[in-house]
Tab-separated table of C-alpha atoms in Angstrom:
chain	number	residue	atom	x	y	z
A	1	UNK	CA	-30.372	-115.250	70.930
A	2	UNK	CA	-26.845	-114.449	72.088
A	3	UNK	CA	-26.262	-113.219	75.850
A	4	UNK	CA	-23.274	-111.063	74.715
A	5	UNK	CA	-22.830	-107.968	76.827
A	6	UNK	CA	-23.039	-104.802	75.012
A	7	UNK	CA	-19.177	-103.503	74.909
A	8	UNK	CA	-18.156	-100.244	75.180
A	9	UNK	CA	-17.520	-99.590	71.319
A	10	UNK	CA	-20.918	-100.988	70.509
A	11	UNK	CA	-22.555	-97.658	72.544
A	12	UNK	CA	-22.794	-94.559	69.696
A	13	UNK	CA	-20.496	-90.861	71.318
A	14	UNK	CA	-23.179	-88.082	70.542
A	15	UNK	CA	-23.631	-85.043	72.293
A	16	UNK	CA	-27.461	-85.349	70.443
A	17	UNK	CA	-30.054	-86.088	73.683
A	18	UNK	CA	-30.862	-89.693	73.538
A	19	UNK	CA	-34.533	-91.302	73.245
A	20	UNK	CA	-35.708	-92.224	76.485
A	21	UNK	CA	-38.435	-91.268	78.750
A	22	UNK	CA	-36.698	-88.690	80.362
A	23	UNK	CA	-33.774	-86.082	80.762
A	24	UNK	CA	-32.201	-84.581	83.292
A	25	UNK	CA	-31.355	-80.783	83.217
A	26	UNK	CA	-27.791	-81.170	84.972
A	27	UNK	CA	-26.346	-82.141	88.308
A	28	UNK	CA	-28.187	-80.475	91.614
A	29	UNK	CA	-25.851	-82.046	94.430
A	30	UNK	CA	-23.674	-85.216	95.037
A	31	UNK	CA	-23.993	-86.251	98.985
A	32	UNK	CA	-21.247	-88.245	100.103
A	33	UNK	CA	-21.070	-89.871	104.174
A	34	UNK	CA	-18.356	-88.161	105.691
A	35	UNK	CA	-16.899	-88.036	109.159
A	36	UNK	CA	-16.990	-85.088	111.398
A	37	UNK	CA	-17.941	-81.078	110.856
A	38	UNK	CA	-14.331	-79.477	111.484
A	39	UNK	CA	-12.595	-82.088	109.712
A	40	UNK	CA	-15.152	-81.580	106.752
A	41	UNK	CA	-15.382	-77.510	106.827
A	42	UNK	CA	-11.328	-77.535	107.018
A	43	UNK	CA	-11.150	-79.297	103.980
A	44	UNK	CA	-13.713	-78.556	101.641
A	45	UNK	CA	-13.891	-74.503	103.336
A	46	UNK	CA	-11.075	-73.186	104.324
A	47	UNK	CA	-8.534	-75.111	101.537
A	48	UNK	CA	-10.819	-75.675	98.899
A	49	UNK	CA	-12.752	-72.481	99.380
A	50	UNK	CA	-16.208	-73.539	98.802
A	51	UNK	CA	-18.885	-72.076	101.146
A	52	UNK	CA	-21.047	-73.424	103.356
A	53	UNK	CA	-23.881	-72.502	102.908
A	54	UNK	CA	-26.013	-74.592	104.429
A	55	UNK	CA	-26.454	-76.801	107.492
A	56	UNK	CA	-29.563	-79.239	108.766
A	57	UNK	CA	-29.934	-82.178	110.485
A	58	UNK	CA	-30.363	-85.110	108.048
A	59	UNK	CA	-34.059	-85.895	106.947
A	60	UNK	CA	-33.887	-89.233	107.033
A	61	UNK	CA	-31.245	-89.626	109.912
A	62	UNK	CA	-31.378	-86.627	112.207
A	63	UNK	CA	-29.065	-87.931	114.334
A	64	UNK	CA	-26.135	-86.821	111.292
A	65	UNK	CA	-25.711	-83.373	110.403
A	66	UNK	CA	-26.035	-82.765	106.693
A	67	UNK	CA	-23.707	-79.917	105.204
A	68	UNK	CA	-24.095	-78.199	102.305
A	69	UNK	CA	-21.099	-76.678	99.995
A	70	UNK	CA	-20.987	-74.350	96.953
A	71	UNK	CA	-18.382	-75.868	94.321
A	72	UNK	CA	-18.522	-72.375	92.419
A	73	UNK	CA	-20.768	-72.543	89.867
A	74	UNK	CA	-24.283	-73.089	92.539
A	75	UNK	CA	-23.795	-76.732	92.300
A	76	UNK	CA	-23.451	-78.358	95.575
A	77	UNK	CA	-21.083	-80.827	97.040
A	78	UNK	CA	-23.072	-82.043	100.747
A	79	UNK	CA	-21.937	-84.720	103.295
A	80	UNK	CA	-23.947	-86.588	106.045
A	81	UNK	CA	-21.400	-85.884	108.879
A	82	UNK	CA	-21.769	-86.980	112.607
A	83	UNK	CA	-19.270	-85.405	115.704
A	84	UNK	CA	-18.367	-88.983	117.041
A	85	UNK	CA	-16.645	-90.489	113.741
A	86	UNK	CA	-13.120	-89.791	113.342
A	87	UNK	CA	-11.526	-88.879	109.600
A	88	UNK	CA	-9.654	-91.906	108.304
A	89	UNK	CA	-7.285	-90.408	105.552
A	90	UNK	CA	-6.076	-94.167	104.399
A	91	UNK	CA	-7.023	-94.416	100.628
A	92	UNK	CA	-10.605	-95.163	99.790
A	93	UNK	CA	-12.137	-98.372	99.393
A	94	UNK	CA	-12.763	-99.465	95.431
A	95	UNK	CA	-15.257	-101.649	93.839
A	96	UNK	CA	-18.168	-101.750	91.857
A	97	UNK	CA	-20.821	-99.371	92.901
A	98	UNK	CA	-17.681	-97.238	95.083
A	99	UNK	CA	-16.437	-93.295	94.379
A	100	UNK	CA	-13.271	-92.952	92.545
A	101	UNK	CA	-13.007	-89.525	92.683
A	102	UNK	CA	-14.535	-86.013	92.937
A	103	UNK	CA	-13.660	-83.479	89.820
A	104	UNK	CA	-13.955	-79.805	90.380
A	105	UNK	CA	-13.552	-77.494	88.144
A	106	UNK	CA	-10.591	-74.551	88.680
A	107	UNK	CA	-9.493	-71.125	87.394
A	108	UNK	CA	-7.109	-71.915	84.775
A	109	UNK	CA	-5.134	-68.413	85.748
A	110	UNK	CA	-5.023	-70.113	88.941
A	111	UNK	CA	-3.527	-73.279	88.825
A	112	UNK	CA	0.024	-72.312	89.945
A	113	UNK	CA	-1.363	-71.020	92.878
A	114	UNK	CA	-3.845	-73.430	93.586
A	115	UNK	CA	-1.024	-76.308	93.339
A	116	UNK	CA	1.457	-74.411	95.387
A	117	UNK	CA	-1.123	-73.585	98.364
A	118	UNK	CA	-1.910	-77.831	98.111
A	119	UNK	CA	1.769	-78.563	98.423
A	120	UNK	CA	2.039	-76.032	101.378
A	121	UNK	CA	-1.099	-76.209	103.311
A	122	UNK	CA	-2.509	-79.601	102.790
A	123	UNK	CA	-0.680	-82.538	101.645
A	124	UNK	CA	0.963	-82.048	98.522
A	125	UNK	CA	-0.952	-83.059	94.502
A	126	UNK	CA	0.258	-84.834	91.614
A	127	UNK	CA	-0.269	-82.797	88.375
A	128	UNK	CA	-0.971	-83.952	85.094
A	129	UNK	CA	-1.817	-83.032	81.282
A	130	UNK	CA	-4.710	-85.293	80.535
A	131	UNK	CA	-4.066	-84.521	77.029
A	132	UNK	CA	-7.132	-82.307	76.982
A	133	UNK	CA	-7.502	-81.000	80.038
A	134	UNK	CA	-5.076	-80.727	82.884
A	135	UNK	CA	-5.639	-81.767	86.219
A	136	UNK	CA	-4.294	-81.707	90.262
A	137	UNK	CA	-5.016	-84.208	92.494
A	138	UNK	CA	-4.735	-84.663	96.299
A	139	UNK	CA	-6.922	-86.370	98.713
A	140	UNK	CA	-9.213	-85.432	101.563
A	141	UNK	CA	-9.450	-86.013	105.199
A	142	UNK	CA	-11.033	-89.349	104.553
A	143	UNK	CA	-8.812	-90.298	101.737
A	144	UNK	CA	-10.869	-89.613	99.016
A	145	UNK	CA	-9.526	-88.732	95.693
A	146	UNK	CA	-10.337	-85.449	94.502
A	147	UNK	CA	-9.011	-84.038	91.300
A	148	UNK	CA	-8.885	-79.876	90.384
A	149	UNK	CA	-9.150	-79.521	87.076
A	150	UNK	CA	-9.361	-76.912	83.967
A	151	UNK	CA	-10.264	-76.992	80.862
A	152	UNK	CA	-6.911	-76.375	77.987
A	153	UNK	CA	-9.466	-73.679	76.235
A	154	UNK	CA	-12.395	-71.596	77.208
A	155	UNK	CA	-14.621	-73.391	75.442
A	156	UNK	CA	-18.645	-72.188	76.437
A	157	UNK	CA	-20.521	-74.682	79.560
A	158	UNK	CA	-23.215	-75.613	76.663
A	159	UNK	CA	-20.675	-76.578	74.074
A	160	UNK	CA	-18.746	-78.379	76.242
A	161	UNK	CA	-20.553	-81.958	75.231
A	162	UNK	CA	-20.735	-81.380	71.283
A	163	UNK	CA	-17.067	-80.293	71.805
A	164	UNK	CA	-16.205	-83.670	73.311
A	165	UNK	CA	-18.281	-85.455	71.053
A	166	UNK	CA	-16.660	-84.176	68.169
A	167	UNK	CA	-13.459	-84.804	69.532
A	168	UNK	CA	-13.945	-88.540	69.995
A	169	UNK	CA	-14.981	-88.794	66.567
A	170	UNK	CA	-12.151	-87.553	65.008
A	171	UNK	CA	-10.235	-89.093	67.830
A	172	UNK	CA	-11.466	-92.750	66.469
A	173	UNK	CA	-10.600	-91.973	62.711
A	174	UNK	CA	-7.187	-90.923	63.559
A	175	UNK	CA	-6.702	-94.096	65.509
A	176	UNK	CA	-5.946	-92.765	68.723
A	177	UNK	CA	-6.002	-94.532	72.059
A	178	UNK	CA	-6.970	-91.207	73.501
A	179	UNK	CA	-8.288	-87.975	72.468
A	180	UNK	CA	-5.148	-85.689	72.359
A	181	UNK	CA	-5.012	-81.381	71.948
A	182	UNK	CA	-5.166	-82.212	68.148
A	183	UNK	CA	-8.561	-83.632	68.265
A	184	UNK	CA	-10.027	-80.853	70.772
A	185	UNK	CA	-8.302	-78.140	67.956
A	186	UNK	CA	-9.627	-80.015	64.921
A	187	UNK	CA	-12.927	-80.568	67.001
A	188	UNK	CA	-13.047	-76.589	67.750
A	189	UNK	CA	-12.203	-75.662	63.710
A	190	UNK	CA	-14.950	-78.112	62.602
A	191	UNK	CA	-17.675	-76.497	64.921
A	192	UNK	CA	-16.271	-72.842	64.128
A	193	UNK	CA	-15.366	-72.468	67.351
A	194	UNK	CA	-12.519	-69.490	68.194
A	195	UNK	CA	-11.877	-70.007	71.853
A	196	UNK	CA	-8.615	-68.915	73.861
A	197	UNK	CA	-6.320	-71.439	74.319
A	198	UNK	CA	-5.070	-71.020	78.132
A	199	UNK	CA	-1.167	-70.760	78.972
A	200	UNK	CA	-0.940	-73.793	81.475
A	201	UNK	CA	2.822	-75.401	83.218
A	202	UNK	CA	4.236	-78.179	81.408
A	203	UNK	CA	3.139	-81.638	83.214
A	204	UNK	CA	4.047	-84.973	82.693
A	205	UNK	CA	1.235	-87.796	80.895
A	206	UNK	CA	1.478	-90.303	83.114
A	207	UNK	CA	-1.388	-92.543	85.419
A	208	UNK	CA	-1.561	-92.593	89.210
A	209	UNK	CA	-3.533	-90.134	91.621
């Protein structure tokens, strides 16, 4: 019996539901520890723009105070925060099991603005085409990496996944180290899909957030 781990290219890219016990119905809320309320509300409120809309002492720690944050779309952002720890904007920590970064979604009519009032009222955001989508990203108070992104077309929330899928198909029989605008357009044809294409800035291809 061979104790090979599994590799990524052995795992099938299908947007089809899998067969296990279960499935989940989408994402409710990711909670994160962070470090104080203003710090936290200055951010994520008042730069961001995502409301608060809700505020409790921890459950299971009532000693933290546990805020909650509409990202747009009703799903919620929330952090365990406490008034005696200080924000520590040095780059986050990585390793297995460790947050590489939050992505919310943006307005693609708003991305000029959105990167301007990051360069002028926070601390600046490297841009980048992602080949399919095209993304911002700056960091929080605590030095987390947090990426504002849209879409290159207006293509439906429950297509979204067969889009992808599609995409990465095509992607792997063109020979492609990454799925490019061609495969998302090809993707779109083969599904019968006629979805704006959005006018987004130029941006360069390169790595590094």
């Amino acid at each position: 019996m061979s104790n090979r781990r599994r590799q990524a290219d052995d795992f099938e890219i299908t947007a089809d539901l899998p067969d296990s016990p279960m499935h989940t119905t989408g994402t409710d809320h990711i909670t994160l520890i962070g470090s104080n309320t203003e710090d936290t509300v200055e951010f994520y409120r008042d730069i961001l723009g995502m409301p608060l809309v809700l505020r409790q002492p921890n459950l299971d720690d009532p000693s933290q105070t546990h805020l909650f944050f509409d990202t747009g779309d009703g799903r919620i952002v929330t952090f365990f925060v406490n008034e005696d720890r200080d924000s520590d904007p040095r780059p986050q920590r990585t390793g297995v099991g460790a947050v590489h970064h939050l992505s919310f979604s943006i307005d693609p009519e708003e991305f000029v603005e959105i990167r301007e009032t990051l360069n002028e009222e926070w601390r600046g955001c490297n841009e980048f085409d992602r080949g399919i989508f095209h993304s911002l990203y700056t960091q929080d108070h605590n030095g987390l990496v947090i990426e504002l992104s849209t879409d290159k077309w207006a293509i439906p929330d429950d297509r979204r996944g067969e889009v992808l899928a599609t995409a990465q198909r095509i992607r792997e029989e063109d020979g492609a180290d990454f799925a490019e605008e061609r495969h998302i357009e090809q993707a779109l044809d083969e599904l019968g899909m006629d979805v704006e294409k959005y006018d987004l800035p130029d941006a360069d291809t390169g790595s590094g957030v």
